[in-house]
């Protein structure tokens, strides 16, 4: 994630200028990736046709341990197992577009065989 060299705040999403002080000296910093579920919903009927085969899935706001919040999915557990404040860790997955996407799974990971969000 980017960090501002002037005000030292983390910046997300990536930008040319710091949104807090307008400085341009943003540098990349490696984060733990660990966090907690800040909020979530279980999507059962996606409005986007290409997401329908994935339902039900968890759309969540994750608060990283460094304090930044971002939107993602929680996978490798049943949607009904997700809860507010649940610890999560990052999972990098290939999307059908072949792009790498950042998802999250329970931390510690479930001991049973992982279930993908697509079920
Ligand atoms: Zn700044």
PDB file of C-alpha atoms and ligand atoms in Angstrom:
ATOM      1  CA  UNK A   1       0.000   0.000   0.000  1.00  0.00           C
ATOM      2  CA  UNK A   2       1.173   3.548  -0.518  1.00  0.00           C
ATOM      3  CA  UNK A   3       2.391   5.685   2.379  1.00  0.00           C
ATOM      4  CA  UNK A   4       2.774   9.446   2.224  1.00  0.00           C
ATOM      5  CA  UNK A   5       6.295  10.749   2.857  1.00  0.00           C
ATOM      6  CA  UNK A   6       4.947  14.019   4.304  1.00  0.00           C
ATOM      7  CA  UNK A   7       2.037  13.133   6.608  1.00  0.00           C
ATOM      8  CA  UNK A   8       2.994   9.405   6.883  1.00  0.00           C
ATOM      9  CA  UNK A   9      -0.583   8.200   6.434  1.00  0.00           C
ATOM     10  CA  UNK A  10      -1.429   5.086   4.428  1.00  0.00           C
ATOM     11  CA  UNK A  11      -3.206   5.817   1.165  1.00  0.00           C
ATOM     12  CA  UNK A  12      -5.722   3.488  -0.437  1.00  0.00           C
ATOM     13  CA  UNK A  13      -6.560   3.258  -3.330  1.00  0.00           C
ATOM     14  CA  UNK A  14      -3.291   4.063  -5.159  1.00  0.00           C
ATOM     15  CA  UNK A  15      -3.021   7.704  -6.252  1.00  0.00           C
ATOM     16  CA  UNK A  16      -0.607  10.269  -7.667  1.00  0.00           C
ATOM     17  CA  UNK A  17      -1.119  12.678  -4.730  1.00  0.00           C
ATOM     18  CA  UNK A  18      -1.798  12.123  -1.027  1.00  0.00           C
ATOM     19  CA  UNK A  19      -5.526  12.726  -0.407  1.00  0.00           C
ATOM     20  CA  UNK A  20      -4.761  14.163   3.060  1.00  0.00           C
ATOM     21  CA  UNK A  21      -1.960  16.667   2.344  1.00  0.00           C
ATOM     22  CA  UNK A  22      -1.554  16.650  -1.466  1.00  0.00           C
ATOM     23  CA  UNK A  23       2.121  15.610  -1.277  1.00  0.00           C
ATOM     24  CA  UNK A  24       3.423  13.639  -4.238  1.00  0.00           C
ATOM     25  CA  UNK A  25       6.095  11.549  -2.499  1.00  0.00           C
ATOM     26  CA  UNK A  26       4.109   8.364  -2.033  1.00  0.00           C
ATOM     27  CA  UNK A  27       6.105   5.163  -1.576  1.00  0.00           C
ATOM     28  CA  UNK A  28       5.023   1.526  -1.523  1.00  0.00           C
ATOM     29  CA  UNK A  29       5.037  -0.316   1.777  1.00  0.00           C
ATOM     30  CA  UNK A  30       4.430  -4.015   2.473  1.00  0.00           C
ATOM     31  CA  UNK A  31       1.617  -4.623   4.988  1.00  0.00           C
ATOM     32  CA  UNK A  32       0.792  -7.682   7.085  1.00  0.00           C
ATOM     33  CA  UNK A  33      -2.408  -8.302   5.130  1.00  0.00           C
ATOM     34  CA  UNK A  34      -4.076  -9.460   8.307  1.00  0.00           C
ATOM     35  CA  UNK A  35      -7.201  -7.815   9.543  1.00  0.00           C
ATOM     36  CA  UNK A  36     -10.762  -8.221  10.744  1.00  0.00           C
ATOM     37  CA  UNK A  37     -14.185  -8.213   9.170  1.00  0.00           C
ATOM     38  CA  UNK A  38     -15.474  -4.677   9.697  1.00  0.00           C
ATOM     39  CA  UNK A  39     -18.793  -5.283   7.950  1.00  0.00           C
ATOM     40  CA  UNK A  40     -20.216  -7.782   5.485  1.00  0.00           C
ATOM     41  CA  UNK A  41     -23.224  -9.022   3.612  1.00  0.00           C
ATOM     42  CA  UNK A  42     -24.051 -12.371   2.070  1.00  0.00           C
ATOM     43  CA  UNK A  43     -24.827 -11.919  -1.613  1.00  0.00           C
ATOM     44  CA  UNK A  44     -27.415 -14.468  -2.666  1.00  0.00           C
ATOM     45  CA  UNK A  45     -28.724 -12.894  -5.898  1.00  0.00           C
ATOM     46  CA  UNK A  46     -25.956 -10.890  -7.595  1.00  0.00           C
ATOM     47  CA  UNK A  47     -27.209  -8.261 -10.032  1.00  0.00           C
ATOM     48  CA  UNK A  48     -24.125  -8.788 -12.228  1.00  0.00           C
ATOM     49  CA  UNK A  49     -24.775 -11.871 -14.397  1.00  0.00           C
ATOM     50  CA  UNK A  50     -21.173 -13.093 -14.333  1.00  0.00           C
ATOM     51  CA  UNK A  51     -21.278 -13.250 -10.497  1.00  0.00           C
ATOM     52  CA  UNK A  52     -24.400 -15.414 -10.318  1.00  0.00           C
ATOM     53  CA  UNK A  53     -22.520 -18.721 -10.389  1.00  0.00           C
ATOM     54  CA  UNK A  54     -20.514 -17.598  -7.313  1.00  0.00           C
ATOM     55  CA  UNK A  55     -23.542 -17.011  -5.073  1.00  0.00           C
ATOM     56  CA  UNK A  56     -23.948 -17.196  -2.214  1.00  0.00           C
ATOM     57  CA  UNK A  57     -20.729 -15.340  -1.391  1.00  0.00           C
ATOM     58  CA  UNK A  58     -19.548 -12.865   1.229  1.00  0.00           C
ATOM     59  CA  UNK A  59     -18.881  -9.260   0.222  1.00  0.00           C
ATOM     60  CA  UNK A  60     -17.011  -7.681   3.112  1.00  0.00           C
ATOM     61  CA  UNK A  61     -15.282  -4.540   4.280  1.00  0.00           C
ATOM     62  CA  UNK A  62     -11.980  -5.656   5.795  1.00  0.00           C
ATOM     63  CA  UNK A  63     -10.134  -3.455   8.246  1.00  0.00           C
ATOM     64  CA  UNK A  64      -6.440  -4.263   8.008  1.00  0.00           C
ATOM     65  CA  UNK A  65      -4.425  -4.308  11.226  1.00  0.00           C
ATOM     66  CA  UNK A  66      -2.739  -1.108   9.959  1.00  0.00           C
ATOM     67  CA  UNK A  67      -6.153   0.621  10.059  1.00  0.00           C
ATOM     68  CA  UNK A  68      -7.043   0.839   6.374  1.00  0.00           C
ATOM     69  CA  UNK A  69     -10.374  -0.544   5.169  1.00  0.00           C
ATOM     70  CA  UNK A  70     -10.970  -2.166   1.804  1.00  0.00           C
ATOM     71  CA  UNK A  71     -13.684  -4.155   0.066  1.00  0.00           C
ATOM     72  CA  UNK A  72     -13.146  -7.815  -0.745  1.00  0.00           C
ATOM     73  CA  UNK A  73     -14.650 -11.278  -0.364  1.00  0.00           C
ATOM     74  CA  UNK A  74     -14.245 -13.780   2.469  1.00  0.00           C
ATOM     75  CA  UNK A  75     -13.710 -17.299   1.110  1.00  0.00           C
ATOM     76  CA  UNK A  76     -12.768 -20.778   2.354  1.00  0.00           C
ATOM     77  CA  UNK A  77     -15.605 -20.873   4.865  1.00  0.00           C
ATOM     78  CA  UNK A  78     -19.361 -21.029   4.751  1.00  0.00           C
ATOM     79  CA  UNK A  79     -20.946 -17.579   4.359  1.00  0.00           C
ATOM     80  CA  UNK A  80     -22.888 -18.177   7.575  1.00  0.00           C
ATOM     81  CA  UNK A  81     -19.596 -18.606   9.488  1.00  0.00           C
ATOM     82  CA  UNK A  82     -18.482 -15.040   8.765  1.00  0.00           C
ATOM     83  CA  UNK A  83     -18.942 -12.588  11.631  1.00  0.00           C
ATOM     84  CA  UNK A  84     -18.127  -9.001  12.494  1.00  0.00           C
ATOM     85  CA  UNK A  85     -14.600  -8.768  13.990  1.00  0.00           C
ATOM     86  CA  UNK A  86     -13.613 -12.212  12.649  1.00  0.00           C
ATOM     87  CA  UNK A  87      -9.832 -12.310  12.100  1.00  0.00           C
ATOM     88  CA  UNK A  88      -8.887 -12.797   8.438  1.00  0.00           C
ATOM     89  CA  UNK A  89      -5.735 -13.202   6.388  1.00  0.00           C
ATOM     90  CA  UNK A  90      -5.038 -12.572   2.702  1.00  0.00           C
ATOM     91  CA  UNK A  91      -5.472 -15.060  -0.123  1.00  0.00           C
ATOM     92  CA  UNK A  92      -4.367 -14.206  -3.641  1.00  0.00           C
ATOM     93  CA  UNK A  93      -6.543 -15.801  -6.303  1.00  0.00           C
ATOM     94  CA  UNK A  94      -6.692 -15.742 -10.084  1.00  0.00           C
ATOM     95  CA  UNK A  95      -9.868 -14.220 -11.474  1.00  0.00           C
ATOM     96  CA  UNK A  96     -11.315 -15.555 -14.747  1.00  0.00           C
ATOM     97  CA  UNK A  97      -9.796 -12.480 -16.401  1.00  0.00           C
ATOM     98  CA  UNK A  98      -6.394 -13.903 -15.235  1.00  0.00           C
ATOM     99  CA  UNK A  99      -5.896 -10.880 -12.982  1.00  0.00           C
ATOM    100  CA  UNK A 100      -4.794 -11.574  -9.421  1.00  0.00           C
ATOM    101  CA  UNK A 101      -7.346 -10.518  -6.829  1.00  0.00           C
ATOM    102  CA  UNK A 102      -6.946 -10.040  -3.088  1.00  0.00           C
ATOM    103  CA  UNK A 103      -9.442 -12.082  -1.091  1.00  0.00           C
ATOM    104  CA  UNK A 104      -9.523 -13.036   2.580  1.00  0.00           C
ATOM    105  CA  UNK A 105     -10.039 -16.235   4.553  1.00  0.00           C
ATOM    106  CA  UNK A 106     -10.543 -16.907   8.256  1.00  0.00           C
ATOM    107  CA  UNK A 107      -7.337 -16.604  10.312  1.00  0.00           C
ATOM    108  CA  UNK A 108      -6.525 -19.204  11.431  1.00  0.00           C
ATOM    109  CA  UNK A 109      -7.666 -20.960   8.291  1.00  0.00           C
ATOM    110  CA  UNK A 110     -10.338 -23.628   8.683  1.00  0.00           C
ATOM    111  CA  UNK A 111      -8.957 -27.097   9.390  1.00  0.00           C
ATOM    112  CA  UNK A 112     -11.481 -28.848   7.156  1.00  0.00           C
ATOM    113  CA  UNK A 113     -11.168 -28.986   3.391  1.00  0.00           C
ATOM    114  CA  UNK A 114     -11.407 -25.434   1.996  1.00  0.00           C
ATOM    115  CA  UNK A 115     -14.601 -24.436   0.228  1.00  0.00           C
ATOM    116  CA  UNK A 116     -14.333 -21.920  -2.562  1.00  0.00           C
ATOM    117  CA  UNK A 117     -16.792 -19.064  -2.665  1.00  0.00           C
ATOM    118  CA  UNK A 118     -18.233 -20.568  -5.827  1.00  0.00           C
ATOM    119  CA  UNK A 119     -19.202 -23.610  -3.762  1.00  0.00           C
TER     120      UNK A 119
HETATM  121 ZN1  LIG B   1       0.109  13.110   3.086  1.00  0.00          ZN
END
